[in-house]
Amino acid sequence: MDWDKLRIFHAVADAGSLTHAGDTLHLSQSAVSRQIRALEESLGVTLFHRHARGLILTEQGELLFEATSSMARKLDAAAARIRDSEEHVFGELKVTTPVGFGTLWLVPRLPKLYEKYPDLKIELLLEERVLDLPMREADVAIRMKEPSQSDLIRRRLLNIRMRLYASEEYLAKNGTPPSIEDMGSHRLICQSPSTPQVSAGAVLTQMLLAQKLGSTLMVNNYFGVLQGVLAHLGIGVLPDYLTADFDGLVRVLPEIESGDVPVFLAFPEELRQSRRVMVFRDFVLEEIQSYRKWQSESGIL
């Protein structure tokens, strides 16, 4: 099969449109169409069902697209390895993390990575949805649970827990609740249990919301919860790693906390030799080691 025709087929199958594929490939729609027809004739099969809204792969087209997708991933990995060198790390790196961990822990530490490798181009994908690493939706993931795919290299970074925090100013004005039954006179700041989040956080929030609360503020991510706490609005449910960077947080009701939430770093086996992936992994491990040292020295467990 003609490699160039396969490249064009892959672009059309990925875009679902001759026009969009042509824009990506910088070819006219008619040129793309001719290449697809020629490929279909050489194989003796129909690869697409054509309809008014676009193109749908036939069964044979699905088989070919699966093969070209695998080829594309391997070519991307090979290109990354060719471009990377021991002395100079550059190029694009897609990293996915949950919103809270990405905004509150990872982003504030990235200046250290960029200072060492200024030519890195990181695309940070902050979302709770688990992206498919083998399909290269991202190169590296930091997740709040162990990845289920077997073809991933994974490393357990640490365990975190969800706990209750308030600002010193809030507690000075409103007092500190001595027990969970006294939470009724305080405003709880949290995520809704139905919001995508780690299950341990949702369980803790459900338990707190079962109390007779006079007022609540619900935000759909931990960054918003933190801002509410720092604005002295109430007592918030937050991950414990925030205490390393926000001195003004005071823990409330120390006996109340979630179970352990494991944090994993993962990437596809095929990127094991990528320098960009390796320097990012080493950077995260160094920062985690520094955080654990701070925990040990400060006595915060």
C-alpha positions as a printed NumPy array, in Angstrom:
array([[  0.   ,   0.   ,   0.   ],
       [  1.087,   3.536,  -0.777],
       [  2.302,   5.244,   2.426],
       [  1.148,   8.657,   1.25 ],
       [ -2.354,   7.375,   0.545],
       [ -2.459,   5.769,   3.993],
       [ -1.465,   9.095,   5.562],
       [ -4.297,  10.834,   3.731],
       [ -6.754,   8.07 ,   4.633],
       [ -5.804,   8.404,   8.309],
       [ -6.385,  12.162,   8.236],
       [ -9.809,  11.735,   6.593],
       [-10.866,   8.984,   9.022],
       [ -9.719,  11.078,  11.982],
       [-11.514,  14.224,  10.762],
       [-14.6  ,  12.49 ,   9.342],
       [-14.548,  14.965,   6.475],
       [-12.669,  15.424,   3.204],
       [-12.699,  19.197,   3.664],
       [-11.304,  19.169,   7.205],
       [ -8.675,  16.584,   6.266],
       [ -7.688,  18.714,   3.272],
       [ -7.228,  21.728,   5.537],
       [ -4.978,  19.696,   7.836],
       [ -2.958,  18.256,   4.944],
       [ -2.935,  21.505,   2.924],
       [ -4.55 ,  19.719,  -0.007],
       [ -7.693,  20.48 ,  -1.965],
       [-10.826,  18.458,  -1.294],
       [-10.684,  17.025,  -4.823],
       [ -7.066,  15.899,  -4.358],
       [ -7.936,  14.156,  -1.096],
       [-10.968,  12.521,  -2.694],
       [ -8.858,  11.195,  -5.6  ],
       [ -6.354,   9.639,  -3.207],
       [ -9.093,   7.931,  -1.195],
       [-10.704,   6.537,  -4.362],
       [ -7.336,   5.266,  -5.563],
       [ -6.699,   3.552,  -2.212],
       [-10.155,   1.936,  -2.274],
       [ -9.551,   0.69 ,  -5.832],
       [ -6.136,  -0.742,  -4.93 ],
       [ -7.653,  -2.616,  -1.97 ],
       [-10.862,  -3.565,  -3.754],
       [-13.036,  -2.398,  -0.843],
       [-15.088,   0.607,   0.206],
       [-13.524,   2.408,   3.153],
       [-16.161,   5.07 ,   3.836],
       [-19.92 ,   5.383,   3.785],
       [-20.663,   8.838,   2.392],
       [-23.63 ,  10.859,   3.614],
       [-24.678,  14.493,   3.862],
       [-23.129,  15.085,   7.291],
       [-19.733,  13.572,   6.495],
       [-18.01 ,  10.208,   6.265],
       [-18.403,   7.052,   8.333],
       [-15.879,   4.221,   8.236],
       [-17.003,   0.863,   6.887],
       [-15.973,  -2.311,   8.688],
       [-12.929,  -2.565,   6.386],
       [-12.21 ,   1.115,   6.991],
       [-12.279,   0.568,  10.746],
       [ -9.673,  -2.197,  10.409],
       [ -7.408,   0.011,   8.306],
       [ -7.862,   2.997,  10.655],
       [ -6.859,   0.828,  13.617],
       [ -3.663,  -0.088,  11.755],
       [ -2.851,   3.489,  10.688],
       [ -3.528,   4.746,  14.244],
       [ -1.002,   2.253,  15.595],
       [  1.472,   3.357,  12.936],
       [  0.925,   7.027,  13.81 ],
       [  1.558,   6.402,  17.51 ],
       [  4.761,   4.5  ,  16.793],
       [  5.966,   7.165,  14.373],
       [  5.242,   9.883,  16.96 ],
       [  7.206,   7.956,  19.573],
       [ 10.1  ,   7.391,  17.157],
       [ 10.124,  11.068,  16.191],
       [ 10.191,  12.056,  19.872],
       [ 13.153,   9.779,  20.541],
       [ 15.   ,  11.097,  17.5  ],
       [ 14.436,  14.719,  18.505],
       [ 15.356,  14.252,  22.154],
       [ 18.981,  14.254,  23.235],
       [ 20.844,  14.029,  26.524],
       [ 22.018,  17.62 ,  26.289],
       [ 18.97 ,  19.376,  24.896],
       [ 15.371,  18.588,  25.847],
       [ 12.747,  20.296,  23.74 ],
       [  9.465,  19.745,  21.956],
       [  5.864,  19.242,  23.042],
       [  4.689,  17.256,  26.053],
       [  1.01 ,  16.671,  26.83 ],
       [  0.352,  16.234,  30.538],
       [ -3.066,  15.502,  32.013],
       [ -3.986,  15.948,  35.684],
       [ -7.162,  16.552,  37.679],
       [ -8.044,  20.253,  37.917],
       [ -7.241,  20.59 ,  41.614],
       [ -3.838,  18.917,  41.593],
       [ -2.83 ,  20.583,  38.352],
       [ -3.74 ,  24.137,  39.334],
       [ -2.836,  24.013,  43.025],
       [  0.242,  21.776,  43.144],
       [  1.775,  21.255,  39.693],
       [  1.53 ,  24.666,  37.986],
       [  3.178,  26.632,  40.852],
       [  6.189,  24.282,  40.612],
       [  6.633,  24.383,  36.822],
       [  8.989,  27.413,  36.84 ],
       [ 11.716,  25.099,  38.17 ],
       [ 11.223,  22.74 ,  35.219],
       [ 11.166,  25.533,  32.635],
       [ 14.259,  27.112,  34.164],
       [ 16.151,  23.889,  33.556],
       [ 14.568,  23.086,  30.173],
       [ 13.416,  26.394,  28.639],
       [ 12.591,  24.882,  25.239],
       [  9.956,  22.483,  26.563],
       [  6.421,  23.091,  25.314],
       [  3.988,  21.662,  27.838],
       [  0.284,  21.349,  27.08 ],
       [ -1.433,  20.883,  30.433],
       [ -4.854,  19.218,  30.183],
       [ -6.745,  19.873,  33.403],
       [ -9.83 ,  17.684,  33.64 ],
       [-11.328,  14.913,  35.706],
       [-11.912,  12.712,  32.647],
       [ -9.36 ,   9.902,  32.324],
       [ -7.612,  10.414,  28.994],
       [ -6.449,   7.422,  26.94 ],
       [ -2.645,   7.37 ,  27.098],
       [ -2.097,   4.413,  24.719],
       [ -4.172,   6.323,  22.146],
       [ -1.923,   9.355,  22.8  ],
       [ -4.606,  11.688,  24.106],
       [ -1.784,  12.674,  26.455],
       [  1.835,  11.639,  26.997],
       [  1.892,  11.64 ,  30.796],
       [ -0.895,  11.455,  33.362],
       [ -1.06 ,  12.204,  37.051],
       [ -4.134,  10.43 ,  38.393],
       [ -5.851,   9.993,  41.721],
       [ -6.089,   6.221,  41.27 ],
       [ -3.986,   3.469,  39.752],
       [ -4.36 ,   3.286,  35.945],
       [ -6.236,   0.23 ,  34.744],
       [ -4.451,  -0.236,  31.4  ],
       [ -1.761,  -2.899,  31.514],
       [  0.502,  -1.327,  28.86 ],
       [  1.364,   1.718,  30.978],
       [  4.395,   2.383,  33.124],
       [  3.121,   3.7  ,  36.432],
       [  4.709,   5.081,  39.597],
       [  2.931,   5.694,  42.888],
       [  3.851,   9.204,  43.997],
       [  2.139,   9.651,  47.361],
       [ -1.118,   9.312,  49.263],
       [ -3.258,  12.348,  49.999],
       [ -6.279,  12.846,  52.254],
       [ -9.188,  15.261,  52.185],
       [ -9.42 ,  17.293,  55.39 ],
       [-11.203,  20.328,  56.822],
       [ -9.465,  23.716,  56.744],
       [-10.333,  27.321,  57.522],
       [ -8.454,  30.618,  57.646],
       [ -7.132,  32.067,  60.89 ],
       [ -9.304,  35.144,  60.358],
       [-12.464,  33.066,  59.902],
       [-11.843,  31.057,  63.07 ],
       [-10.974,  34.166,  65.089],
       [-14.314,  35.675,  64.103],
       [-16.544,  32.58 ,  64.176],
       [-14.813,  30.214,  66.572],
       [-13.561,  26.666,  66.028],
       [-16.173,  23.879,  66.099],
       [-15.22 ,  21.388,  68.857],
       [-17.094,  18.529,  67.179],
       [-18.758,  17.646,  63.906],
       [-22.16 ,  18.23 ,  65.525],
       [-21.17 ,  21.897,  65.92 ],
       [-20.667,  22.371,  62.163],
       [-24.265,  23.619,  61.881],
       [-23.25 ,  27.142,  62.869],
       [-20.518,  27.265,  60.213],
       [-20.58 ,  27.537,  56.432],
       [-19.241,  24.434,  54.666],
       [-17.329,  25.   ,  51.419],
       [-17.035,  21.884,  49.298],
       [-17.699,  20.183,  46.016],
       [-21.073,  18.589,  45.431],
       [-20.838,  14.805,  45.971],
       [-22.143,  14.413,  42.404],
       [-19.246,  16.438,  40.952],
       [-16.52 ,  14.295,  39.323],
       [-13.863,  13.873,  42.02 ],
       [-12.047,  11.216,  44.001],
       [-14.538,   8.923,  45.709],
       [-12.953,   9.454,  49.139],
       [-13.645,  13.192,  48.864],
       [-17.235,  12.591,  47.815],
       [-17.819,  10.23 ,  50.765],
       [-16.412,  12.763,  53.232],
       [-18.523,  15.548,  51.733],
       [-21.68 ,  13.434,  51.909],
       [-21.033,  12.771,  55.59 ],
       [-20.567,  16.485,  56.307],
       [-23.637,  17.517,  54.327],
       [-25.689,  15.069,  56.401],
       [-25.182,  17.415,  59.362],
       [-27.699,  20.204,  59.911],
       [-25.844,  22.975,  58.114],
       [-27.16 ,  26.513,  58.016],
       [-25.157,  27.585,  54.969],
       [-23.027,  25.99 ,  52.253],
       [-20.952,  27.051,  49.275],
       [-20.459,  24.404,  46.595],
       [-17.806,  24.828,  43.914],
       [-17.055,  22.31 ,  41.184],
       [-13.29 ,  22.202,  41.779],
       [-10.843,  22.483,  44.665],
       [ -9.314,  25.709,  43.361],
       [-12.655,  27.41 ,  43.958],
       [-13.016,  25.773,  47.376],
       [ -9.555,  27.078,  48.331],
       [-10.429,  30.606,  47.205],
       [-13.544,  30.49 ,  49.38 ],
       [-11.514,  29.428,  52.406],
       [ -8.86 ,  32.095,  51.795],
       [-11.676,  34.667,  51.505],
       [-12.768,  33.672,  55.06 ],
       [-16.154,  32.373,  53.902],
       [-16.198,  29.169,  55.923],
       [-14.647,  25.762,  56.513],
       [-13.553,  23.92 ,  53.37 ],
       [-12.946,  20.326,  52.317],
       [ -9.474,  20.399,  50.74 ],
       [ -6.589,  18.023,  49.929],
       [ -3.866,  17.984,  52.581],
       [ -1.015,  18.778,  50.153],
       [ -2.155,  22.42 ,  50.097],
       [ -0.759,  23.048,  53.572],
       [  2.771,  23.063,  52.097],
       [  2.036,  26.187,  50.037],
       [ -0.655,  28.033,  52.009],
       [  0.502,  28.922,  55.512],
       [ -2.814,  30.552,  56.411],
       [ -4.75 ,  27.278,  56.388],
       [ -5.711,  25.947,  59.813],
       [ -6.886,  22.375,  60.163],
       [-10.316,  21.997,  61.757],
       [-11.632,  18.831,  63.449],
       [ -8.41 ,  16.784,  63.005],
       [-10.284,  13.539,  63.633],
       [-12.347,  14.129,  60.463],
       [-10.632,  13.121,  57.214],
       [-11.066,  10.924,  54.158],
       [ -9.326,   7.652,  53.474],
       [ -6.076,   7.576,  51.531],
       [ -6.201,   8.747,  47.909],
       [ -3.257,   7.311,  45.931],
       [ -1.591,   9.577,  43.375],
       [  0.019,   7.866,  40.366],
       [  2.171,   9.077,  37.489],
       [  1.785,   7.042,  34.291],
       [  2.912,   7.057,  30.671],
       [  2.857,   4.602,  27.733],
       [  5.544,   1.941,  27.49 ],
       [  6.531,   3.263,  24.054],
       [  7.593,   6.592,  25.606],
       [  9.982,   4.971,  28.082],
       [ 12.984,   6.378,  26.194],
       [ 11.553,   9.86 ,  25.566],
       [ 13.781,  12.452,  27.223],
       [ 10.878,  14.857,  27.636],
       [  8.875,  12.257,  29.54 ],
       [ 11.883,  11.256,  31.636],
       [ 12.782,  14.81 ,  32.684],
       [  9.147,  15.508,  33.584],
       [  8.952,  12.289,  35.613],
       [ 12.196,  13.102,  37.44 ],
       [ 11.011,  16.656,  38.117],
       [  7.751,  15.437,  39.676],
       [  9.569,  12.816,  41.771],
       [ 12.006,  15.449,  43.061],
       [  9.139,  17.766,  44.012],
       [  7.3  ,  14.929,  45.754],
       [ 10.486,  14.083,  47.682],
       [ 10.767,  17.733,  48.768],
       [  7.128,  17.716,  49.855],
       [  7.612,  14.534,  51.901],
       [ 10.697,  16.041,  53.543],
       [  8.668,  19.145,  54.452],
       [  5.918,  16.908,  55.881],
       [  8.437,  15.021,  58.01 ],
       [ 10.183,  18.133,  59.292],
       [  6.948,  19.988,  60.048],
       [  5.32 ,  16.978,  61.705],
       [  2.272,  17.218,  59.399],
       [  1.132,  13.717,  58.465]])
